[in-house]
Backbone as JSON, one array per atom type, in Angstrom:
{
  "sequence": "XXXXXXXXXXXXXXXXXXXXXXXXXXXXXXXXXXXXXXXXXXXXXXXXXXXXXXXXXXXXXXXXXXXXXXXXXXXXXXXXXXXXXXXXXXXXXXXXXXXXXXXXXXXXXXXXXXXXXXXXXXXXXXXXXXXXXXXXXXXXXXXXXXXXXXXXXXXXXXXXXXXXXXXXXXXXXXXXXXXXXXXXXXXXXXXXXXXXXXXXXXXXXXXXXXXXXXXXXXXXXXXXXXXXXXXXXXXXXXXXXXXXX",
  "N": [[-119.12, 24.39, -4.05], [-119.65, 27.52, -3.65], [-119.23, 30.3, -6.21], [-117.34, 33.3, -6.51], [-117.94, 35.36, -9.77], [-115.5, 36.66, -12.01], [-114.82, 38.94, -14.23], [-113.57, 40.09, -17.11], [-113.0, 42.03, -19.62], [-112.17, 42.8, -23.47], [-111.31, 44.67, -25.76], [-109.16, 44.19, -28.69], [-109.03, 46.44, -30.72], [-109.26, 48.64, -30.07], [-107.6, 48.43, -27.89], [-108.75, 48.85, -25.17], [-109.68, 47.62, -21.86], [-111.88, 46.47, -19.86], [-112.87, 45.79, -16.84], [-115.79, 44.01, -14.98], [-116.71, 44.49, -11.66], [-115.23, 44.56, -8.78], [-113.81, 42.37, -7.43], [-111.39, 40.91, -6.44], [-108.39, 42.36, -6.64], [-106.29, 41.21, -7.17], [-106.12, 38.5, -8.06], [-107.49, 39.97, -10.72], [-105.09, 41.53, -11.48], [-103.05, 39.63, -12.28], [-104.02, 37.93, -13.91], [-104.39, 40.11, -16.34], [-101.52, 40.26, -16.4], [-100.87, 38.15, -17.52], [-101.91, 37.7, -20.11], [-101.4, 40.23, -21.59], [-102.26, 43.13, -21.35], [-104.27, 45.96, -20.57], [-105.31, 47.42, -18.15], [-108.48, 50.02, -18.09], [-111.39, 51.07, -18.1], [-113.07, 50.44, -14.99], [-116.33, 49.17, -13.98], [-119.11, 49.26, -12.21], [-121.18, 47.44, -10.01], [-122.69, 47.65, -8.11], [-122.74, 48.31, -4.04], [-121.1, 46.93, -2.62], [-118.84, 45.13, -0.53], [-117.26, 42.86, -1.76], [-117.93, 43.51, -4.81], [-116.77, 45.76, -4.9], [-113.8, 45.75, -3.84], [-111.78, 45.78, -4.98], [-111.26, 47.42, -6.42], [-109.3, 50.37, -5.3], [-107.15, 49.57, -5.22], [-106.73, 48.68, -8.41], [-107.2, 50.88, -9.33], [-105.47, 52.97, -11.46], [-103.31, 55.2, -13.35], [-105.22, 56.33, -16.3], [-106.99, 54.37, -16.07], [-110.61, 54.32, -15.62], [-113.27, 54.76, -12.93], [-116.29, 53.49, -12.64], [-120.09, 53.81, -11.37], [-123.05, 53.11, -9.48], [-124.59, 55.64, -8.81], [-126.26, 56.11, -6.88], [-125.61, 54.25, -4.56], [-123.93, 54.74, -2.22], [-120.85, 54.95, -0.96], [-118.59, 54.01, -3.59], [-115.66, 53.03, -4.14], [-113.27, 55.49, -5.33], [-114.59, 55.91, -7.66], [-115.31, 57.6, -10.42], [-117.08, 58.09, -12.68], [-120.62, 58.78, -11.83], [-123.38, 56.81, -12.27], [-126.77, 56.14, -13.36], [-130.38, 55.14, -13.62], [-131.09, 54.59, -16.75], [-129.54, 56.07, -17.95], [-126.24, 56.21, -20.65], [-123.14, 54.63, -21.51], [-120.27, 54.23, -23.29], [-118.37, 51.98, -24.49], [-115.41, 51.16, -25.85], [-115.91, 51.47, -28.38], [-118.43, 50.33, -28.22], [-122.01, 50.65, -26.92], [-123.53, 51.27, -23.74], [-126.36, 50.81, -22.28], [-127.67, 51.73, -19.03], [-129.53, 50.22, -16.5], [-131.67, 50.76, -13.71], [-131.84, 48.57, -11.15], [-132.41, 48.36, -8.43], [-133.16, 47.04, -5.27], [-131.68, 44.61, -4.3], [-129.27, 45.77, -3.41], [-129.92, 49.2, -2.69], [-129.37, 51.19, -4.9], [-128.35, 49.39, -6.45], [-127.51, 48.87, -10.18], [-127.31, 47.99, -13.22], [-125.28, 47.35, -16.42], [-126.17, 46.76, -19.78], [-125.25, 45.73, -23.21], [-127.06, 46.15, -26.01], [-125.83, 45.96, -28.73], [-124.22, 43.65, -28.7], [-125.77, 42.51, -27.41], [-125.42, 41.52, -24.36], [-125.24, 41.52, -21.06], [-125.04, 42.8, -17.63], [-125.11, 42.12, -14.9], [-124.89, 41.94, -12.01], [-126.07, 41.33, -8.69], [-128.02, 41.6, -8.93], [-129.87, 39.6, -10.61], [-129.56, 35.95, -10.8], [-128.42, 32.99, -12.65], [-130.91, 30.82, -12.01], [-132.28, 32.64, -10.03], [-131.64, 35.26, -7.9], [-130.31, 38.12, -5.79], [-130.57, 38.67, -2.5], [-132.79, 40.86, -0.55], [-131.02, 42.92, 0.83], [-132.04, 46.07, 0.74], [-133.84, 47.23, -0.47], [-137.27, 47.27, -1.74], [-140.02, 44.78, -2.05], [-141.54, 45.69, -3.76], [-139.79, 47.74, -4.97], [-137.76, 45.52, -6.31], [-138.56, 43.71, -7.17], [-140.41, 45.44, -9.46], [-137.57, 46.17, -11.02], [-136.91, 43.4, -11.77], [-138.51, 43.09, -13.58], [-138.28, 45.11, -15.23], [-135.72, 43.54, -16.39], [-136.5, 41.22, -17.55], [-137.57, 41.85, -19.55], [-135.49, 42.29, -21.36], [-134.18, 40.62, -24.33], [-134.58, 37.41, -25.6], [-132.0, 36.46, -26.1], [-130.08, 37.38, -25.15], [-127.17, 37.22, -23.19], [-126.3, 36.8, -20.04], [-124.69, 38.19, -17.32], [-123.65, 37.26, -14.43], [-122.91, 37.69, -11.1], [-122.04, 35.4, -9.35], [-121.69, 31.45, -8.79], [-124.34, 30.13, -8.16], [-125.96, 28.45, -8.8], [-126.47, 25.87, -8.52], [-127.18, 25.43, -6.51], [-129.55, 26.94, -6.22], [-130.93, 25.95, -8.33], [-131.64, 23.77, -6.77], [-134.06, 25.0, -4.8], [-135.51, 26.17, -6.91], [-136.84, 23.77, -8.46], [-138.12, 22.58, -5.84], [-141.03, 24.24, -5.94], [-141.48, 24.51, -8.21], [-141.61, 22.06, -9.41], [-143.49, 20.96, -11.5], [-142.78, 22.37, -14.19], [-141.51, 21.46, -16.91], [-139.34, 22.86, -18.64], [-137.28, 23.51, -16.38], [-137.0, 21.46, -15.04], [-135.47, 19.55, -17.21], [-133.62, 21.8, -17.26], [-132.56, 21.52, -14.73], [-131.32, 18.82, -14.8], [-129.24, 19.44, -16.63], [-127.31, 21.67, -14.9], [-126.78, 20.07, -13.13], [-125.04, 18.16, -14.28], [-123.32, 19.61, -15.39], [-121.75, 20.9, -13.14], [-120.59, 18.69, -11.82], [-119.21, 18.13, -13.68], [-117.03, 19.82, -13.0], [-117.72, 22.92, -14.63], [-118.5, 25.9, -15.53], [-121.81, 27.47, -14.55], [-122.33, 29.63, -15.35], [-122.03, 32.41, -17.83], [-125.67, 32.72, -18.49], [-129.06, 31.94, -20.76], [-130.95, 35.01, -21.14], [-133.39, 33.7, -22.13], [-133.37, 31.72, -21.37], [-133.81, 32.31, -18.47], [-136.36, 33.39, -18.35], [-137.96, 31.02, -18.57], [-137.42, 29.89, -16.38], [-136.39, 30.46, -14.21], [-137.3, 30.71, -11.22], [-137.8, 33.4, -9.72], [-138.73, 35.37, -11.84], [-141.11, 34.44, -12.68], [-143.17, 34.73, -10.53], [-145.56, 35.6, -11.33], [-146.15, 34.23, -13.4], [-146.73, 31.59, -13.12], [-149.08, 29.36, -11.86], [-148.65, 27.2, -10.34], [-146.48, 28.06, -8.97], [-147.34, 30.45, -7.65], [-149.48, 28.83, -6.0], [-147.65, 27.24, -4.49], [-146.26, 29.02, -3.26], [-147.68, 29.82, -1.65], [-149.95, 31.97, -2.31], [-151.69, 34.24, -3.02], [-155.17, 35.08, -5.08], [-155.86, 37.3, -5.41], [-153.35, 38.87, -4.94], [-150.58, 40.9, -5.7], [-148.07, 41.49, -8.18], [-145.5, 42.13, -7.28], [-145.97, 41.29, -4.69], [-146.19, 38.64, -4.12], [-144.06, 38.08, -5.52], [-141.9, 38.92, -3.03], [-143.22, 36.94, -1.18], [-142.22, 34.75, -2.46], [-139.17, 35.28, -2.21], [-138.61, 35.36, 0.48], [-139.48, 32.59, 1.18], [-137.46, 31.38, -0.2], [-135.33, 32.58, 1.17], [-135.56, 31.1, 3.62], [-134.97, 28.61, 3.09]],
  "CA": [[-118.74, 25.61, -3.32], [-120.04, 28.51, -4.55], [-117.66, 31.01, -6.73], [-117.68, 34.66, -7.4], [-117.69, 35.43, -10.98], [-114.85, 37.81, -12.45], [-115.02, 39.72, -15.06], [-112.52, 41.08, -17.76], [-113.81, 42.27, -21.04], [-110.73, 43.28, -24.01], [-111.0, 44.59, -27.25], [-108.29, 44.46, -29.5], [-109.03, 47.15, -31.76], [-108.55, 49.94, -28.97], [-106.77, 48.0, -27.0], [-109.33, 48.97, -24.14], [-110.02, 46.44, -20.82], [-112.77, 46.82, -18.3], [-113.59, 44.59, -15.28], [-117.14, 44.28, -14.53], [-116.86, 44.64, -9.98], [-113.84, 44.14, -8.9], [-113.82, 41.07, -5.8], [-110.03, 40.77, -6.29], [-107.69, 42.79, -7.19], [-104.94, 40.32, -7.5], [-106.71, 37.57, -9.33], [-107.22, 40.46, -11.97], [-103.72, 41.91, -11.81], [-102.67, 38.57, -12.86], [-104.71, 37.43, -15.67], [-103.88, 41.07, -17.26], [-100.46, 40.43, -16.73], [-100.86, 36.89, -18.27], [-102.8, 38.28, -21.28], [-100.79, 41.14, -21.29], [-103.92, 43.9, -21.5], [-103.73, 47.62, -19.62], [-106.86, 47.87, -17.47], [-108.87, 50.46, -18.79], [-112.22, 51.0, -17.37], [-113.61, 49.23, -13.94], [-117.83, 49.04, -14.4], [-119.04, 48.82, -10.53], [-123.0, 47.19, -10.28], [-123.05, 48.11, -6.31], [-121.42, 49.06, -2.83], [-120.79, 45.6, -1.65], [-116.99, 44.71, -0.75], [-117.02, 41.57, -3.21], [-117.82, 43.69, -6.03], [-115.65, 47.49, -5.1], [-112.84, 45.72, -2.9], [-110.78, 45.99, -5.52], [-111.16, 49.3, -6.81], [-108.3, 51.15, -5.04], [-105.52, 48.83, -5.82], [-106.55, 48.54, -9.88], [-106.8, 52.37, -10.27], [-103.9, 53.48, -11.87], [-103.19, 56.06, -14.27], [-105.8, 56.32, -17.12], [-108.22, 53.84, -15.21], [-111.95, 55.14, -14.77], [-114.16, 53.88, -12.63], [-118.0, 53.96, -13.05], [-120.81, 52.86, -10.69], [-124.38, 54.0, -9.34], [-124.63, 57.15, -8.63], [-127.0, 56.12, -5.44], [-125.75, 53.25, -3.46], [-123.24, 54.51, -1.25], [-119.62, 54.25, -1.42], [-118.18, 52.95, -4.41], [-114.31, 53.65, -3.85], [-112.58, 55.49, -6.44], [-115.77, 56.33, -8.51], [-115.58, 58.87, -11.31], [-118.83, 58.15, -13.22], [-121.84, 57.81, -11.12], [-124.44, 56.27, -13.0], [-128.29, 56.07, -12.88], [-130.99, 54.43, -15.02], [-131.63, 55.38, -18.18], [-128.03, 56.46, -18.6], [-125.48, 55.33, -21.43], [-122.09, 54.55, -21.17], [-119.52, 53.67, -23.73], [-116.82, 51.13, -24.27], [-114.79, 50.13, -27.17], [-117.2, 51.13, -29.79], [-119.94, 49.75, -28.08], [-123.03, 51.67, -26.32], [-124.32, 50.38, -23.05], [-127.56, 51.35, -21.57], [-127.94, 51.59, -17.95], [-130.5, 49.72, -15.99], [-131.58, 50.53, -12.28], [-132.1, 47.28, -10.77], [-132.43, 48.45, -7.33], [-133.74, 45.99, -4.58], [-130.56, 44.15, -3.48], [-129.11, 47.38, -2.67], [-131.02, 50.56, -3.0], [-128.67, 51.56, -5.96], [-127.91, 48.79, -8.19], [-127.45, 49.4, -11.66], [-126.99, 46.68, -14.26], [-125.13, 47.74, -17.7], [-126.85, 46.05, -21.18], [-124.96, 46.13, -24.15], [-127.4, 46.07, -27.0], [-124.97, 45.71, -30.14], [-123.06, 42.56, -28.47], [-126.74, 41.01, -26.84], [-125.03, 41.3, -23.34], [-125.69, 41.99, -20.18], [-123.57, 42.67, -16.55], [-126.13, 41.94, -13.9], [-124.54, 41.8, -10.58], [-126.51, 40.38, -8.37], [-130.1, 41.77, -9.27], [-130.45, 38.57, -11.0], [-128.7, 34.97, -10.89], [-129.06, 31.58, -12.94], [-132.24, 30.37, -11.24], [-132.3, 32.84, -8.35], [-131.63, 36.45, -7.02], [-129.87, 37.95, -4.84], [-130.96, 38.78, -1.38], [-133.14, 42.02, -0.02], [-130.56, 43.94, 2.18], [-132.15, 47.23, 1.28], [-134.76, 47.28, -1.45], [-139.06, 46.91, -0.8], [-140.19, 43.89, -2.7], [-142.3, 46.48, -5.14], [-138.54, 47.82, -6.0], [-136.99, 44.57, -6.57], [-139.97, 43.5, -8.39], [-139.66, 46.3, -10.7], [-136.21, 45.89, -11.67], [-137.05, 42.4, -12.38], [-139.31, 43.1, -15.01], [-136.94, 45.58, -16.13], [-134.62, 42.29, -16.48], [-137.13, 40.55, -18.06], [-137.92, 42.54, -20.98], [-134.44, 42.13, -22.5], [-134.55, 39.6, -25.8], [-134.57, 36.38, -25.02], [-130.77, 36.08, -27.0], [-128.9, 38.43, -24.42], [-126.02, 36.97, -22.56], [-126.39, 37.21, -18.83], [-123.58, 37.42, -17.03], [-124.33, 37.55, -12.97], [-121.62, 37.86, -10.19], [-122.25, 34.38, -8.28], [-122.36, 30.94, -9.4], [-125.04, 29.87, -6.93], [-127.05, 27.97, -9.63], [-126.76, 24.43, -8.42], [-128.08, 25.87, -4.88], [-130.52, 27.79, -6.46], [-131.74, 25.1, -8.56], [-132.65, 23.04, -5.69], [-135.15, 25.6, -4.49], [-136.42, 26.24, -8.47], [-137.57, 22.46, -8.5], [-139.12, 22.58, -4.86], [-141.78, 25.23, -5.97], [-142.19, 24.43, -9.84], [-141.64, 21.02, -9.84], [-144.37, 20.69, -12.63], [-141.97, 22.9, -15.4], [-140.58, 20.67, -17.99], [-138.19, 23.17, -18.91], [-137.08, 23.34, -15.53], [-136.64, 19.4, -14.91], [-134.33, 19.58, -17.91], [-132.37, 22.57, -16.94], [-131.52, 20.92, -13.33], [-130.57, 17.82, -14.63], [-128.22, 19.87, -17.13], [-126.95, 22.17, -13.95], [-126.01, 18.95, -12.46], [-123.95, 17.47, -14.63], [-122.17, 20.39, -15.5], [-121.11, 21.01, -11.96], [-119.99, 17.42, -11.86], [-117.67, 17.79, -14.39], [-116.89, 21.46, -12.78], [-117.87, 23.77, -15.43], [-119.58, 27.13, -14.5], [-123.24, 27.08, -15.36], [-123.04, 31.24, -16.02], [-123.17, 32.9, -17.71], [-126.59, 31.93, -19.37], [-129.46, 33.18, -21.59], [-132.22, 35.84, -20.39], [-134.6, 33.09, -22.08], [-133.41, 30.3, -20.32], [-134.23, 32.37, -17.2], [-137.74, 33.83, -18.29], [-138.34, 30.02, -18.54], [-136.96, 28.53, -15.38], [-136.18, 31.35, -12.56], [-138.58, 31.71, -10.15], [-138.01, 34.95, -9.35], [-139.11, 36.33, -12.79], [-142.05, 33.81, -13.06], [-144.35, 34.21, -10.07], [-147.1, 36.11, -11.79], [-146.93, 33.66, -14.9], [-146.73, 30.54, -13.26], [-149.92, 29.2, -10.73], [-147.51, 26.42, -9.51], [-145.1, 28.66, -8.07], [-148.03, 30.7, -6.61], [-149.85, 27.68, -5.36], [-147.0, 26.65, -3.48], [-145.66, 29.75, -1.92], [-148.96, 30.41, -0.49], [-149.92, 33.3, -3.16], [-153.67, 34.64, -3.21], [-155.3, 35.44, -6.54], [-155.38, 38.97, -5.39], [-151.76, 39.18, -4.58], [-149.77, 41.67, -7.03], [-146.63, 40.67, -8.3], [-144.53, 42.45, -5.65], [-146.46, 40.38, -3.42], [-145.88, 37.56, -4.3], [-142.11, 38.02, -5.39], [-142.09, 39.01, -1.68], [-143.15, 35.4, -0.87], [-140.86, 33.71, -3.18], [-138.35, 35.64, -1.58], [-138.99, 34.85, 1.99], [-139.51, 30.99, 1.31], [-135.74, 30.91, -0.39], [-134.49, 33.01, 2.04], [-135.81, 30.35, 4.87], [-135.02, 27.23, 2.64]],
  "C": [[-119.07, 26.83, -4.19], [-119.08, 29.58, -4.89], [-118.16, 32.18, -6.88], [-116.99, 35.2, -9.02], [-116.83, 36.7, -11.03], [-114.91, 37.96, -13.86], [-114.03, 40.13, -15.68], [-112.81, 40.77, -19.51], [-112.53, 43.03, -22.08], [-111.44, 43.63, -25.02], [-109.77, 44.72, -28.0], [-107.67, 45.28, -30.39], [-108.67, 48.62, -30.74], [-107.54, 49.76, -28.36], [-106.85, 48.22, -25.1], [-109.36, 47.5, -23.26], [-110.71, 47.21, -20.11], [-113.4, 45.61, -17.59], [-114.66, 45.13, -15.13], [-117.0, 43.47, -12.89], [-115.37, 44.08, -9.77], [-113.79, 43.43, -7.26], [-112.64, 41.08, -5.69], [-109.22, 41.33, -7.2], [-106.25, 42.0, -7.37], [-104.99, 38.48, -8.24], [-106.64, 38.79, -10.67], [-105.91, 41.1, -12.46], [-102.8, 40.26, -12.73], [-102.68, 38.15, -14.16], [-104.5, 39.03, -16.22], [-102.57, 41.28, -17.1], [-100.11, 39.31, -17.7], [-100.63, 37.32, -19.53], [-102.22, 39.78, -22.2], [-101.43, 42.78, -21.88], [-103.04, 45.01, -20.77], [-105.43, 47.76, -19.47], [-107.13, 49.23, -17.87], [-110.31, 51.12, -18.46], [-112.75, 49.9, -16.2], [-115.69, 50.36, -13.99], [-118.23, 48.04, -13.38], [-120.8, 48.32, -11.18], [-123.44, 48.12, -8.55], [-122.48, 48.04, -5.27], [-120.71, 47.63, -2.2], [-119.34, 45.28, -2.04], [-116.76, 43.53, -1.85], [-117.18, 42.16, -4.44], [-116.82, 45.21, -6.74], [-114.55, 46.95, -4.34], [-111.48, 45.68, -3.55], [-110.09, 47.06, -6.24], [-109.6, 50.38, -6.67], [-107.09, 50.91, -5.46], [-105.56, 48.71, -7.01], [-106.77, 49.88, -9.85], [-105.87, 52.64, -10.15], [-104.18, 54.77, -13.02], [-104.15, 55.96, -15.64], [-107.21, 55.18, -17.02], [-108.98, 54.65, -14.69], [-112.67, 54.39, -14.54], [-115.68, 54.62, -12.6], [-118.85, 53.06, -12.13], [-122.03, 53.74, -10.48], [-124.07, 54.83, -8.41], [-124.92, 57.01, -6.75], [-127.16, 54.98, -4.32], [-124.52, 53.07, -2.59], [-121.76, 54.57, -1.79], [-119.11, 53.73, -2.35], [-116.38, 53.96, -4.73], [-113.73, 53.99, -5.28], [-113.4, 56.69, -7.52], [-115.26, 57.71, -9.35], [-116.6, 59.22, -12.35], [-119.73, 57.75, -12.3], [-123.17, 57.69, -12.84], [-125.76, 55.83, -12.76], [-129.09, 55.28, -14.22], [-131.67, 54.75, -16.18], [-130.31, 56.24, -18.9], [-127.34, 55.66, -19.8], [-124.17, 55.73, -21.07], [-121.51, 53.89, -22.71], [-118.33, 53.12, -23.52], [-116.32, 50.77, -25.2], [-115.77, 50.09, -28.19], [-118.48, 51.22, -29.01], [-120.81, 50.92, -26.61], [-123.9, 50.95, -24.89], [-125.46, 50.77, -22.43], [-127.53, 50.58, -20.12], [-129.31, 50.87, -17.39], [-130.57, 50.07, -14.68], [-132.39, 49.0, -11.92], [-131.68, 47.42, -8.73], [-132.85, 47.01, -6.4], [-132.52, 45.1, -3.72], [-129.91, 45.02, -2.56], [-129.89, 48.21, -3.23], [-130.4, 51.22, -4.49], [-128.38, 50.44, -7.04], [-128.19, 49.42, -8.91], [-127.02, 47.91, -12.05], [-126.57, 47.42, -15.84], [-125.54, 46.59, -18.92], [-126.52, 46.45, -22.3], [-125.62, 45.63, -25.31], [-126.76, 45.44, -28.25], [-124.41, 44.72, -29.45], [-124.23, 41.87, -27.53], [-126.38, 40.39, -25.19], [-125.31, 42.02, -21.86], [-125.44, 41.89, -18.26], [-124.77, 42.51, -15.54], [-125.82, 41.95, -12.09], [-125.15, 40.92, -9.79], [-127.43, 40.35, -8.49], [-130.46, 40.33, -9.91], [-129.29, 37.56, -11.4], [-128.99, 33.8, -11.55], [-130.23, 30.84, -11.98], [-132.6, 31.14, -10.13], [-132.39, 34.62, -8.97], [-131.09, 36.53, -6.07], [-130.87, 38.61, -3.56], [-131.4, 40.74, -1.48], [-132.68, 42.7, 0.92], [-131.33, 45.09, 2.19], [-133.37, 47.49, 0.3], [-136.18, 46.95, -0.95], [-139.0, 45.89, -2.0], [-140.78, 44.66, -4.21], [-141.02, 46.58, -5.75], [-138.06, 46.51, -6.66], [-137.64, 43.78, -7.27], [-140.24, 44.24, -10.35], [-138.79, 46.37, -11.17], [-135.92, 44.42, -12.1], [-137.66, 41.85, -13.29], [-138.44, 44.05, -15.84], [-136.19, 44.2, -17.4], [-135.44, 41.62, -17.67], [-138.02, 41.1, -19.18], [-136.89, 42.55, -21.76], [-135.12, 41.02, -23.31], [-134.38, 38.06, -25.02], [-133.28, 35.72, -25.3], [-130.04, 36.36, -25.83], [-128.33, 37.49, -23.39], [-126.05, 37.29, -21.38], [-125.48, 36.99, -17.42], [-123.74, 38.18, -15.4], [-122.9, 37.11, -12.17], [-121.6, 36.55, -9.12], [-122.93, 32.83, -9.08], [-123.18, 30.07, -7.93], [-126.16, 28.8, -7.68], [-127.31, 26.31, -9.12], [-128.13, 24.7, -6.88], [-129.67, 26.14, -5.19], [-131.65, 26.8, -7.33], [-132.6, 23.66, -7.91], [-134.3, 23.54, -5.45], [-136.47, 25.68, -5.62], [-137.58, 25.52, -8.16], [-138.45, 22.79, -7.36], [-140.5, 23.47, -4.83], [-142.08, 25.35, -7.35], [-141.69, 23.14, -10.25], [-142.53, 20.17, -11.37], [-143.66, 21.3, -14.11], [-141.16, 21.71, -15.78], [-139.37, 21.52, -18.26], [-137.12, 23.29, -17.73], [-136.36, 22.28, -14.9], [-135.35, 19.46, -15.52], [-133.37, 20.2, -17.37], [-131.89, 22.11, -15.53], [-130.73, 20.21, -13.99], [-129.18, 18.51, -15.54], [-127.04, 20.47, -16.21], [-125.73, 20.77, -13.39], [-125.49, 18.4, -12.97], [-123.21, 18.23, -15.3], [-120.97, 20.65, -14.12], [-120.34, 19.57, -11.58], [-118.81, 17.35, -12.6], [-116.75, 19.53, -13.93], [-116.99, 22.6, -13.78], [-118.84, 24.74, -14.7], [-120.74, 27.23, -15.35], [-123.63, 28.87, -15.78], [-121.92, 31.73, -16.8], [-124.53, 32.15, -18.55], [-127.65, 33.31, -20.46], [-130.57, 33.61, -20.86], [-133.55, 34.6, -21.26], [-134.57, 32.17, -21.48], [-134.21, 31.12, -18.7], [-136.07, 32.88, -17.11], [-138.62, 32.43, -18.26], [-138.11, 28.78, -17.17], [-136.94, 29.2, -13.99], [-137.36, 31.86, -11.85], [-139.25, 33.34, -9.99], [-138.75, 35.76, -10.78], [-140.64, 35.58, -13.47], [-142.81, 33.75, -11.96], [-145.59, 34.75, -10.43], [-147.16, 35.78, -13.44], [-147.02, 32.01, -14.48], [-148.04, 30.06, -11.94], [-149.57, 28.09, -10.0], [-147.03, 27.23, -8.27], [-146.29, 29.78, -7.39], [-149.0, 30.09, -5.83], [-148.7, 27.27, -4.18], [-145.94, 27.5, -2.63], [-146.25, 30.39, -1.01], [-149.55, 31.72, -0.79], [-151.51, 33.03, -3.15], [-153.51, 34.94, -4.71], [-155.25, 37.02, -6.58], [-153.81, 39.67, -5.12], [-151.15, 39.6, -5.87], [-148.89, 41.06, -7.4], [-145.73, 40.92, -7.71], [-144.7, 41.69, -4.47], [-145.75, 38.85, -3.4], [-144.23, 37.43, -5.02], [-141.76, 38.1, -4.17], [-142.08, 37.22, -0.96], [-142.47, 34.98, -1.3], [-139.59, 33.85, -2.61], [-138.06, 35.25, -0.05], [-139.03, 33.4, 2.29], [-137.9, 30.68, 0.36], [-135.3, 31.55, 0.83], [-134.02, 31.83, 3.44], [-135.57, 28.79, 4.42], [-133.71, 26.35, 2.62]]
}
């Protein structure tokens, strides 16, 4: 069954907390009453109710919320944010990413000094999320974005969809060795229920479709990719044959 990932990030030394999207506000009221934390910043990726539906009910007094600037709605909001922006938290420095294409606004925050990186849904353990509002060129471009981080960085995506997603992988790069491996790993993590995210940006420059159809001639062999086809193009296809799979 597929889960939505929550988020809650502490330091100790401030004594700061920030949720990265907020799906439930009463799952996180909880675990920071558990833990016994004081929310602190909420760090939106985009307008979608699973990731702002919690927004209204965790702002409280000294709670700021931050999100993109340009995708609509994000309840609460007191930083908008765009790409090429920075943001701090607890010390640490995060650089903004636009990662448009899912929605017209994503943003993705990348914290350099800690090798990490909040992704929403622009990019998932073997996958991507879906084109509600983005052209394939955008969503293309923000996936090379993605794919220029280090190959170390920590990727922590809002959906574990990876077993799903690694179905499709295989059906369209069945020939990747690293690939092969990383299912059969997928699958016997989920077996014993463990969550397969977050993971690393090299595991995915090595296994996710989506960020490999203009390095792999597999995966454009078998989504029906010309040699003249750009890489928007053909992310386009890749996109269109998960969507329908």
């Amino acid at each position: 069954m597929p889960l939505t990932a929550r988020y809650l990030i502490h330091d100790p030394k401030t004594g700061q907390t920030a949720a990265f999207d907020t799906p439930c506000a009463t799952a996180y009221k909880k675990e920071l009453e558990r833990r016994g934390w004081t929310l602190s910043h909420i760090f939106n990726t985009h307008k979608h109710h699973d990731h702002v539906g919690g927004n209204k009910e965790l702002k409280g007094d000294g709670v700021k919320i931050f999100g993109p600037a340009s995708d609509g709605n994000i309840p609460g909001m007191d930083v908008p944010l765009k790409g090429g922006d920075k943001v701090s938290f607890a010390g640490s420095e995060a650089e903004i990413i636009d990662v448009g294409g899912h929605t017209l606004g994503h943003i993705a925050y990348y914290f350099p000094s800690e090798k990490t990186a909040f992704v929403g849904d622009s990019l998932f353990a073997l996958g991507c999320g879906r084109m509600f509002e983005g052209t394939p060129t955008q969503f293309w471009s923000s996936l090379l974005r993605l794919r220029e981080l280090p190959d170390d960085t920590t990727v922590y995506c809002a959906h574990e969809y990876t077993e799903s997603n690694a179905k499709f992988a295989i059906s369209i790069e069945p020939g990747n060795l690293d690939l092969v491996r990383r299912v059969k790993e997928i699958k016997a993590q989920r077996s014993r229920g463990e969550p397969t995210v977050p993971s690393l940006m090299g595991e995915e420059k090595l296994t996710n479709p989506f960020l490999r159809g203009d390095v792999s001639a597999e995966i454009r062999k078998n989504v029906g990719a010309n040699e003249s086809d750009s890489g928007a193009e053909i992310f386009a296809k890749i996109r269109r044959r998960k969507d329908n799979f």
